[in-house]
């Protein structure tokens, strides 16, 4: 099982419903990836960064993850799912 964590940007300029995108990603990867909020000292296979727009570039360097995958728009959801599936 792929160990993933998720961070949402501050939401200052959301262009889409980020919660719906996250729900779709989690649903599509059920049984493949396990998502949790980040915990200090934990190492993750992937960090999913869900931003509200393309302007946010913060990468949460303090979170230890082998891969950082960004979702900046609802149209990114299919490619995010594919990228995470290929990590499995």
PDB file as gemmi writes it, atoms N, CA and C in Angstrom:
CRYST1    1.000    1.000    1.000  90.00  90.00  90.00 P 1                      
ATOM      1  N   UNK A   1       0.854  -1.179   0.000  1.00  0.00           N  
ATOM      2  CA  UNK A   1       0.000   0.000   0.000  1.00  0.00           C  
ATOM      3  C   UNK A   1       0.894   1.233   0.000  1.00  0.00           C  
ATOM      4  N   UNK A   2       0.575   2.166  -0.856  1.00  0.00           N  
ATOM      5  CA  UNK A   2       1.304   3.419  -0.974  1.00  0.00           C  
ATOM      6  C   UNK A   2       0.940   4.309   0.211  1.00  0.00           C  
ATOM      7  N   UNK A   3       1.947   4.809   0.899  1.00  0.00           N  
ATOM      8  CA  UNK A   3       1.734   5.667   2.067  1.00  0.00           C  
ATOM      9  C   UNK A   3       1.818   7.128   1.629  1.00  0.00           C  
ATOM     10  N   UNK A   4       0.672   7.813   1.668  1.00  0.00           N  
ATOM     11  CA  UNK A   4       0.588   9.189   1.181  1.00  0.00           C  
ATOM     12  C   UNK A   4       0.097  10.124   2.277  1.00  0.00           C  
ATOM     13  N   UNK A   5       0.527  11.350   2.165  1.00  0.00           N  
ATOM     14  CA  UNK A   5       0.009  12.404   3.019  1.00  0.00           C  
ATOM     15  C   UNK A   5      -0.493  13.523   2.127  1.00  0.00           C  
ATOM     16  N   UNK A   6      -1.303  14.396   2.664  1.00  0.00           N  
ATOM     17  CA  UNK A   6      -1.910  15.449   1.856  1.00  0.00           C  
ATOM     18  C   UNK A   6      -1.812  16.784   2.590  1.00  0.00           C  
ATOM     19  N   UNK A   7      -1.560  17.830   1.814  1.00  0.00           N  
ATOM     20  CA  UNK A   7      -1.580  19.196   2.325  1.00  0.00           C  
ATOM     21  C   UNK A   7      -2.404  20.041   1.377  1.00  0.00           C  
ATOM     22  N   UNK A   8      -3.250  20.876   1.944  1.00  0.00           N  
ATOM     23  CA  UNK A   8      -4.014  21.855   1.182  1.00  0.00           C  
ATOM     24  C   UNK A   8      -3.338  23.207   1.348  1.00  0.00           C  
ATOM     25  N   UNK A   9      -3.280  23.988   0.281  1.00  0.00           N  
ATOM     26  CA  UNK A   9      -2.738  25.342   0.401  1.00  0.00           C  
ATOM     27  C   UNK A   9      -3.688  26.165   1.270  1.00  0.00           C  
ATOM     28  N   UNK A  10      -3.341  27.398   1.505  1.00  0.00           N  
ATOM     29  CA  UNK A  10      -4.147  28.264   2.360  1.00  0.00           C  
ATOM     30  C   UNK A  10      -5.497  28.634   1.789  1.00  0.00           C  
ATOM     31  N   UNK A  11      -5.705  28.392   0.513  1.00  0.00           N  
ATOM     32  CA  UNK A  11      -7.015  28.637  -0.090  1.00  0.00           C  
ATOM     33  C   UNK A  11      -7.319  30.105  -0.346  1.00  0.00           C  
ATOM     34  N   UNK A  12      -6.276  30.909  -0.567  1.00  0.00           N  
ATOM     35  CA  UNK A  12      -6.501  32.350  -0.761  1.00  0.00           C  
ATOM     36  C   UNK A  12      -7.170  32.666  -2.099  1.00  0.00           C  
ATOM     37  N   UNK A  13      -7.034  31.778  -3.081  1.00  0.00           N  
ATOM     38  CA  UNK A  13      -7.570  32.056  -4.408  1.00  0.00           C  
ATOM     39  C   UNK A  13      -8.085  30.772  -5.081  1.00  0.00           C  
ATOM     40  N   UNK A  14      -8.971  30.014  -4.422  1.00  0.00           N  
ATOM     41  CA  UNK A  14      -9.395  28.738  -5.003  1.00  0.00           C  
ATOM     42  C   UNK A  14     -10.225  28.919  -6.275  1.00  0.00           C  
ATOM     43  N   UNK A  15      -9.875  28.146  -7.299  1.00  0.00           N  
ATOM     44  CA  UNK A  15     -10.569  28.205  -8.588  1.00  0.00           C  
ATOM     45  C   UNK A  15     -11.473  26.989  -8.803  1.00  0.00           C  
ATOM     46  N   UNK A  16     -11.456  26.043  -7.846  1.00  0.00           N  
ATOM     47  CA  UNK A  16     -12.263  24.827  -7.969  1.00  0.00           C  
ATOM     48  C   UNK A  16     -12.475  24.270  -6.562  1.00  0.00           C  
ATOM     49  N   UNK A  17     -13.338  23.274  -6.434  1.00  0.00           N  
ATOM     50  CA  UNK A  17     -13.626  22.672  -5.135  1.00  0.00           C  
ATOM     51  C   UNK A  17     -12.549  21.643  -4.814  1.00  0.00           C  
ATOM     52  N   UNK A  18     -11.588  22.042  -3.989  1.00  0.00           N  
ATOM     53  CA  UNK A  18     -10.448  21.187  -3.668  1.00  0.00           C  
ATOM     54  C   UNK A  18     -10.849  19.924  -2.924  1.00  0.00           C  
ATOM     55  N   UNK A  19     -11.832  20.016  -2.069  1.00  0.00           N  
ATOM     56  CA  UNK A  19     -12.298  18.841  -1.330  1.00  0.00           C  
ATOM     57  C   UNK A  19     -12.860  17.774  -2.252  1.00  0.00           C  
ATOM     58  N   UNK A  20     -13.572  18.193  -3.290  1.00  0.00           N  
ATOM     59  CA  UNK A  20     -14.103  17.231  -4.267  1.00  0.00           C  
ATOM     60  C   UNK A  20     -12.963  16.546  -5.023  1.00  0.00           C  
ATOM     61  N   UNK A  21     -11.932  17.307  -5.367  1.00  0.00           N  
ATOM     62  CA  UNK A  21     -10.779  16.724  -6.062  1.00  0.00           C  
ATOM     63  C   UNK A  21     -10.111  15.680  -5.179  1.00  0.00           C  
ATOM     64  N   UNK A  22      -9.913  16.011  -3.917  1.00  0.00           N  
ATOM     65  CA  UNK A  22      -9.288  15.071  -2.980  1.00  0.00           C  
ATOM     66  C   UNK A  22     -10.129  13.812  -2.822  1.00  0.00           C  
ATOM     67  N   UNK A  23     -11.440  13.977  -2.705  1.00  0.00           N  
ATOM     68  CA  UNK A  23     -12.338  12.819  -2.573  1.00  0.00           C  
ATOM     69  C   UNK A  23     -12.253  11.923  -3.802  1.00  0.00           C  
ATOM     70  N   UNK A  24     -12.189  12.513  -4.984  1.00  0.00           N  
ATOM     71  CA  UNK A  24     -12.096  11.723  -6.216  1.00  0.00           C  
ATOM     72  C   UNK A  24     -10.774  10.958  -6.281  1.00  0.00           C  
ATOM     73  N   UNK A  25      -9.693  11.602  -5.869  1.00  0.00           N  
ATOM     74  CA  UNK A  25      -8.384  10.950  -5.868  1.00  0.00           C  
ATOM     75  C   UNK A  25      -8.370   9.792  -4.878  1.00  0.00           C  
ATOM     76  N   UNK A  26      -8.848  10.035  -3.674  1.00  0.00           N  
ATOM     77  CA  UNK A  26      -8.892   8.970  -2.661  1.00  0.00           C  
ATOM     78  C   UNK A  26      -9.751   7.801  -3.118  1.00  0.00           C  
ATOM     79  N   UNK A  27     -10.894   8.091  -3.686  1.00  0.00           N  
ATOM     80  CA  UNK A  27     -11.803   7.037  -4.134  1.00  0.00           C  
ATOM     81  C   UNK A  27     -11.159   6.195  -5.240  1.00  0.00           C  
ATOM     82  N   UNK A  28     -10.533   6.855  -6.202  1.00  0.00           N  
ATOM     83  CA  UNK A  28      -9.924   6.139  -7.325  1.00  0.00           C  
ATOM     84  C   UNK A  28      -8.749   5.272  -6.887  1.00  0.00           C  
ATOM     85  N   UNK A  29      -8.116   5.628  -5.768  1.00  0.00           N  
ATOM     86  CA  UNK A  29      -6.938   4.902  -5.310  1.00  0.00           C  
ATOM     87  C   UNK A  29      -7.213   4.013  -4.095  1.00  0.00           C  
ATOM     88  N   UNK A  30      -8.476   3.772  -3.826  1.00  0.00           N  
ATOM     89  CA  UNK A  30      -8.848   2.909  -2.715  1.00  0.00           C  
ATOM     90  C   UNK A  30      -8.202   1.533  -2.893  1.00  0.00           C  
ATOM     91  N   UNK A  31      -7.531   1.059  -1.874  1.00  0.00           N  
ATOM     92  CA  UNK A  31      -6.857  -0.225  -1.932  1.00  0.00           C  
ATOM     93  C   UNK A  31      -5.451  -0.145  -2.498  1.00  0.00           C  
ATOM     94  N   UNK A  32      -5.079   1.012  -3.030  1.00  0.00           N  
ATOM     95  CA  UNK A  32      -3.746   1.227  -3.591  1.00  0.00           C  
ATOM     96  C   UNK A  32      -2.937   2.187  -2.729  1.00  0.00           C  
ATOM     97  N   UNK A  33      -3.608   3.242  -2.268  1.00  0.00           N  
ATOM     98  CA  UNK A  33      -2.933   4.284  -1.490  1.00  0.00           C  
ATOM     99  C   UNK A  33      -3.708   4.569  -0.213  1.00  0.00           C  
ATOM    100  N   UNK A  34      -2.968   4.813   0.830  1.00  0.00           N  
ATOM    101  CA  UNK A  34      -3.536   5.203   2.121  1.00  0.00           C  
ATOM    102  C   UNK A  34      -3.145   6.654   2.364  1.00  0.00           C  
ATOM    103  N   UNK A  35      -4.127   7.508   2.632  1.00  0.00           N  
ATOM    104  CA  UNK A  35      -3.889   8.931   2.843  1.00  0.00           C  
ATOM    105  C   UNK A  35      -4.079   9.286   4.312  1.00  0.00           C  
ATOM    106  N   UNK A  36      -3.221  10.170   4.792  1.00  0.00           N  
ATOM    107  CA  UNK A  36      -3.348  10.684   6.156  1.00  0.00           C  
ATOM    108  C   UNK A  36      -2.814  12.102   6.179  1.00  0.00           C  
ATOM    109  N   UNK A  37      -3.106  12.793   7.258  1.00  0.00           N  
ATOM    110  CA  UNK A  37      -2.495  14.102   7.462  1.00  0.00           C  
ATOM    111  C   UNK A  37      -1.043  13.878   7.861  1.00  0.00           C  
ATOM    112  N   UNK A  38      -0.158  14.818   7.546  1.00  0.00           N  
ATOM    113  CA  UNK A  38       1.259  14.625   7.867  1.00  0.00           C  
ATOM    114  C   UNK A  38       1.525  14.616   9.367  1.00  0.00           C  
ATOM    115  N   UNK A  39       2.418  13.737   9.773  1.00  0.00           N  
ATOM    116  CA  UNK A  39       2.833  13.625  11.170  1.00  0.00           C  
ATOM    117  C   UNK A  39       4.337  13.901  11.250  1.00  0.00           C  
ATOM    118  N   UNK A  40       4.760  14.623  12.270  1.00  0.00           N  
ATOM    119  CA  UNK A  40       6.182  14.911  12.465  1.00  0.00           C  
ATOM    120  C   UNK A  40       6.979  13.618  12.521  1.00  0.00           C  
ATOM    121  N   UNK A  41       8.094  13.596  11.809  1.00  0.00           N  
ATOM    122  CA  UNK A  41       8.991  12.454  11.850  1.00  0.00           C  
ATOM    123  C   UNK A  41       8.604  11.292  10.963  1.00  0.00           C  
ATOM    124  N   UNK A  42       7.456  11.343  10.304  1.00  0.00           N  
ATOM    125  CA  UNK A  42       7.016  10.256   9.420  1.00  0.00           C  
ATOM    126  C   UNK A  42       7.598  10.446   8.025  1.00  0.00           C  
ATOM    127  N   UNK A  43       7.816   9.332   7.346  1.00  0.00           N  
ATOM    128  CA  UNK A  43       8.273   9.345   5.966  1.00  0.00           C  
ATOM    129  C   UNK A  43       7.150   8.804   5.093  1.00  0.00           C  
ATOM    130  N   UNK A  44       6.918   9.467   3.957  1.00  0.00           N  
ATOM    131  CA  UNK A  44       5.816   9.094   3.067  1.00  0.00           C  
ATOM    132  C   UNK A  44       6.337   8.772   1.674  1.00  0.00           C  
ATOM    133  N   UNK A  45       5.637   7.899   0.996  1.00  0.00           N  
ATOM    134  CA  UNK A  45       5.951   7.624  -0.396  1.00  0.00           C  
ATOM    135  C   UNK A  45       5.641   8.847  -1.263  1.00  0.00           C  
ATOM    136  N   UNK A  46       4.530   9.516  -0.946  1.00  0.00           N  
ATOM    137  CA  UNK A  46       4.126  10.674  -1.735  1.00  0.00           C  
ATOM    138  C   UNK A  46       3.412  11.706  -0.875  1.00  0.00           C  
ATOM    139  N   UNK A  47       3.664  12.957  -1.214  1.00  0.00           N  
ATOM    140  CA  UNK A  47       2.944  14.087  -0.630  1.00  0.00           C  
ATOM    141  C   UNK A  47       2.067  14.654  -1.737  1.00  0.00           C  
ATOM    142  N   UNK A  48       0.762  14.667  -1.516  1.00  0.00           N  
ATOM    143  CA  UNK A  48      -0.185  15.255  -2.448  1.00  0.00           C  
ATOM    144  C   UNK A  48      -0.447  16.682  -1.983  1.00  0.00           C  
ATOM    145  N   UNK A  49      -0.092  17.641  -2.819  1.00  0.00           N  
ATOM    146  CA  UNK A  49      -0.297  19.053  -2.506  1.00  0.00           C  
ATOM    147  C   UNK A  49      -1.479  19.534  -3.333  1.00  0.00           C  
ATOM    148  N   UNK A  50      -2.552  19.897  -2.655  1.00  0.00           N  
ATOM    149  CA  UNK A  50      -3.759  20.354  -3.345  1.00  0.00           C  
ATOM    150  C   UNK A  50      -3.857  21.861  -3.179  1.00  0.00           C  
ATOM    151  N   UNK A  51      -3.581  22.573  -4.273  1.00  0.00           N  
ATOM    152  CA  UNK A  51      -3.634  24.030  -4.259  1.00  0.00           C  
ATOM    153  C   UNK A  51      -4.928  24.492  -4.890  1.00  0.00           C  
ATOM    154  N   UNK A  52      -5.278  25.729  -4.640  1.00  0.00           N  
ATOM    155  CA  UNK A  52      -6.507  26.269  -5.205  1.00  0.00           C  
ATOM    156  C   UNK A  52      -6.329  26.907  -6.565  1.00  0.00           C  
ATOM    157  N   UNK A  53      -5.059  27.161  -6.924  1.00  0.00           N  
ATOM    158  CA  UNK A  53      -4.755  27.802  -8.198  1.00  0.00           C  
ATOM    159  C   UNK A  53      -3.320  27.448  -8.585  1.00  0.00           C  
ATOM    160  N   UNK A  54      -2.878  27.956  -9.703  1.00  0.00           N  
ATOM    161  CA  UNK A  54      -1.530  27.655 -10.169  1.00  0.00           C  
ATOM    162  C   UNK A  54      -0.465  28.580  -9.585  1.00  0.00           C  
ATOM    163  N   UNK A  55      -0.844  29.586  -8.824  1.00  0.00           N  
ATOM    164  CA  UNK A  55       0.119  30.552  -8.281  1.00  0.00           C  
ATOM    165  C   UNK A  55       0.874  30.013  -7.062  1.00  0.00           C  
ATOM    166  N   UNK A  56       0.296  29.095  -6.324  1.00  0.00           N  
ATOM    167  CA  UNK A  56       0.913  28.579  -5.100  1.00  0.00           C  
ATOM    168  C   UNK A  56       2.040  27.607  -5.452  1.00  0.00           C  
ATOM    169  N   UNK A  57       3.250  27.928  -5.016  1.00  0.00           N  
ATOM    170  CA  UNK A  57       4.397  27.077  -5.311  1.00  0.00           C  
ATOM    171  C   UNK A  57       5.021  26.461  -4.062  1.00  0.00           C  
ATOM    172  N   UNK A  58       4.426  26.651  -2.901  1.00  0.00           N  
ATOM    173  CA  UNK A  58       4.988  26.130  -1.664  1.00  0.00           C  
ATOM    174  C   UNK A  58       5.043  24.603  -1.734  1.00  0.00           C  
ATOM    175  N   UNK A  59       6.202  24.019  -1.414  1.00  0.00           N  
ATOM    176  CA  UNK A  59       6.349  22.569  -1.577  1.00  0.00           C  
ATOM    177  C   UNK A  59       6.425  21.784  -0.271  1.00  0.00           C  
ATOM    178  N   UNK A  60       6.230  22.449   0.868  1.00  0.00           N  
ATOM    179  CA  UNK A  60       6.201  21.777   2.166  1.00  0.00           C  
ATOM    180  C   UNK A  60       7.455  20.929   2.369  1.00  0.00           C  
ATOM    181  N   UNK A  61       8.612  21.567   2.212  1.00  0.00           N  
ATOM    182  CA  UNK A  61       9.906  20.881   2.328  1.00  0.00           C  
ATOM    183  C   UNK A  61      10.085  20.201   3.687  1.00  0.00           C  
ATOM    184  N   UNK A  62       9.364  20.644   4.686  1.00  0.00           N  
ATOM    185  CA  UNK A  62       9.477  20.054   6.022  1.00  0.00           C  
ATOM    186  C   UNK A  62       8.852  18.662   6.120  1.00  0.00           C  
ATOM    187  N   UNK A  63       8.084  18.271   5.114  1.00  0.00           N  
ATOM    188  CA  UNK A  63       7.459  16.952   5.086  1.00  0.00           C  
ATOM    189  C   UNK A  63       8.344  16.011   4.279  1.00  0.00           C  
ATOM    190  N   UNK A  64       8.709  14.895   4.879  1.00  0.00           N  
ATOM    191  CA  UNK A  64       9.600  13.927   4.242  1.00  0.00           C  
ATOM    192  C   UNK A  64       8.779  12.988   3.352  1.00  0.00           C  
ATOM    193  N   UNK A  65       8.972  13.141   2.036  1.00  0.00           N  
ATOM    194  CA  UNK A  65       8.257  12.303   1.070  1.00  0.00           C  
ATOM    195  C   UNK A  65       9.141  12.078  -0.146  1.00  0.00           C  
ATOM    196  N   UNK A  66       9.078  10.884  -0.711  1.00  0.00           N  
ATOM    197  CA  UNK A  66       9.872  10.561  -1.894  1.00  0.00           C  
ATOM    198  C   UNK A  66       9.404  11.329  -3.129  1.00  0.00           C  
ATOM    199  N   UNK A  67       8.102  11.593  -3.203  1.00  0.00           N  
ATOM    200  CA  UNK A  67       7.527  12.273  -4.365  1.00  0.00           C  
ATOM    201  C   UNK A  67       6.577  13.361  -3.892  1.00  0.00           C  
ATOM    202  N   UNK A  68       6.552  14.463  -4.625  1.00  0.00           N  
ATOM    203  CA  UNK A  68       5.610  15.555  -4.389  1.00  0.00           C  
ATOM    204  C   UNK A  68       4.757  15.691  -5.644  1.00  0.00           C  
ATOM    205  N   UNK A  69       3.456  15.551  -5.465  1.00  0.00           N  
ATOM    206  CA  UNK A  69       2.534  15.603  -6.594  1.00  0.00           C  
ATOM    207  C   UNK A  69       1.538  16.712  -6.321  1.00  0.00           C  
ATOM    208  N   UNK A  70       1.415  17.615  -7.274  1.00  0.00           N  
ATOM    209  CA  UNK A  70       0.592  18.809  -7.106  1.00  0.00           C  
ATOM    210  C   UNK A  70      -0.683  18.703  -7.937  1.00  0.00           C  
ATOM    211  N   UNK A  71      -1.789  19.083  -7.315  1.00  0.00           N  
ATOM    212  CA  UNK A  71      -3.077  19.197  -8.003  1.00  0.00           C  
ATOM    213  C   UNK A  71      -3.491  20.662  -7.888  1.00  0.00           C  
ATOM    214  N   UNK A  72      -3.542  21.363  -9.032  1.00  0.00           N  
ATOM    215  CA  UNK A  72      -3.830  22.802  -9.031  1.00  0.00           C  
ATOM    216  C   UNK A  72      -5.153  23.155  -9.687  1.00  0.00           C  
ATOM    217  N   UNK A  73      -5.845  22.152 -10.211  1.00  0.00           N  
ATOM    218  CA  UNK A  73      -7.097  22.391 -10.922  1.00  0.00           C  
ATOM    219  C   UNK A  73      -7.831  21.054 -11.007  1.00  0.00           C  
ATOM    220  N   UNK A  74      -9.131  21.098 -11.144  1.00  0.00           N  
ATOM    221  CA  UNK A  74      -9.891  19.847 -11.242  1.00  0.00           C  
ATOM    222  C   UNK A  74      -9.463  19.027 -12.461  1.00  0.00           C  
ATOM    223  N   UNK A  75      -8.954  19.678 -13.488  1.00  0.00           N  
ATOM    224  CA  UNK A  75      -8.494  18.943 -14.671  1.00  0.00           C  
ATOM    225  C   UNK A  75      -7.213  18.151 -14.400  1.00  0.00           C  
ATOM    226  N   UNK A  76      -6.541  18.429 -13.281  1.00  0.00           N  
ATOM    227  CA  UNK A  76      -5.336  17.695 -12.900  1.00  0.00           C  
ATOM    228  C   UNK A  76      -5.638  16.340 -12.262  1.00  0.00           C  
ATOM    229  N   UNK A  77      -6.863  16.140 -11.812  1.00  0.00           N  
ATOM    230  CA  UNK A  77      -7.207  14.934 -11.048  1.00  0.00           C  
ATOM    231  C   UNK A  77      -6.836  13.643 -11.785  1.00  0.00           C  
ATOM    232  N   UNK A  78      -7.202  13.450 -13.054  1.00  0.00           N  
ATOM    233  CA  UNK A  78      -6.828  12.194 -13.723  1.00  0.00           C  
ATOM    234  C   UNK A  78      -5.317  11.957 -13.775  1.00  0.00           C  
ATOM    235  N   UNK A  79      -4.534  12.993 -14.038  1.00  0.00           N  
ATOM    236  CA  UNK A  79      -3.082  12.799 -14.112  1.00  0.00           C  
ATOM    237  C   UNK A  79      -2.489  12.546 -12.730  1.00  0.00           C  
ATOM    238  N   UNK A  80      -3.040  13.149 -11.693  1.00  0.00           N  
ATOM    239  CA  UNK A  80      -2.592  12.880 -10.323  1.00  0.00           C  
ATOM    240  C   UNK A  80      -2.847  11.415  -9.980  1.00  0.00           C  
ATOM    241  N   UNK A  81      -4.022  10.924 -10.310  1.00  0.00           N  
ATOM    242  CA  UNK A  81      -4.366   9.522 -10.058  1.00  0.00           C  
ATOM    243  C   UNK A  81      -3.393   8.607 -10.799  1.00  0.00           C  
ATOM    244  N   UNK A  82      -3.127   8.904 -12.064  1.00  0.00           N  
ATOM    245  CA  UNK A  82      -2.188   8.082 -12.843  1.00  0.00           C  
ATOM    246  C   UNK A  82      -0.795   8.100 -12.241  1.00  0.00           C  
ATOM    247  N   UNK A  83      -0.318   9.273 -11.851  1.00  0.00           N  
ATOM    248  CA  UNK A  83       1.022   9.369 -11.271  1.00  0.00           C  
ATOM    249  C   UNK A  83       1.131   8.557  -9.989  1.00  0.00           C  
ATOM    250  N   UNK A  84       0.111   8.632  -9.143  1.00  0.00           N  
ATOM    251  CA  UNK A  84       0.138   7.871  -7.891  1.00  0.00           C  
ATOM    252  C   UNK A  84       0.023   6.373  -8.159  1.00  0.00           C  
ATOM    253  N   UNK A  85      -0.780   5.987  -9.122  1.00  0.00           N  
ATOM    254  CA  UNK A  85      -0.880   4.549  -9.482  1.00  0.00           C  
ATOM    255  C   UNK A  85       0.466   4.011  -9.944  1.00  0.00           C  
ATOM    256  N   UNK A  86       1.206   4.803 -10.685  1.00  0.00           N  
ATOM    257  CA  UNK A  86       2.497   4.348 -11.198  1.00  0.00           C  
ATOM    258  C   UNK A  86       3.555   4.244 -10.088  1.00  0.00           C  
ATOM    259  N   UNK A  87       3.331   4.883  -8.973  1.00  0.00           N  
ATOM    260  CA  UNK A  87       4.253   4.761  -7.841  1.00  0.00           C  
ATOM    261  C   UNK A  87       4.036   3.453  -7.094  1.00  0.00           C  
ATOM    262  N   UNK A  88       2.841   2.906  -7.210  1.00  0.00           N  
ATOM    263  CA  UNK A  88       2.462   1.691  -6.480  1.00  0.00           C  
ATOM    264  C   UNK A  88       3.188   0.510  -6.954  1.00  0.00           C  
TER     265      UNK A  88                                                      
END                                                                             
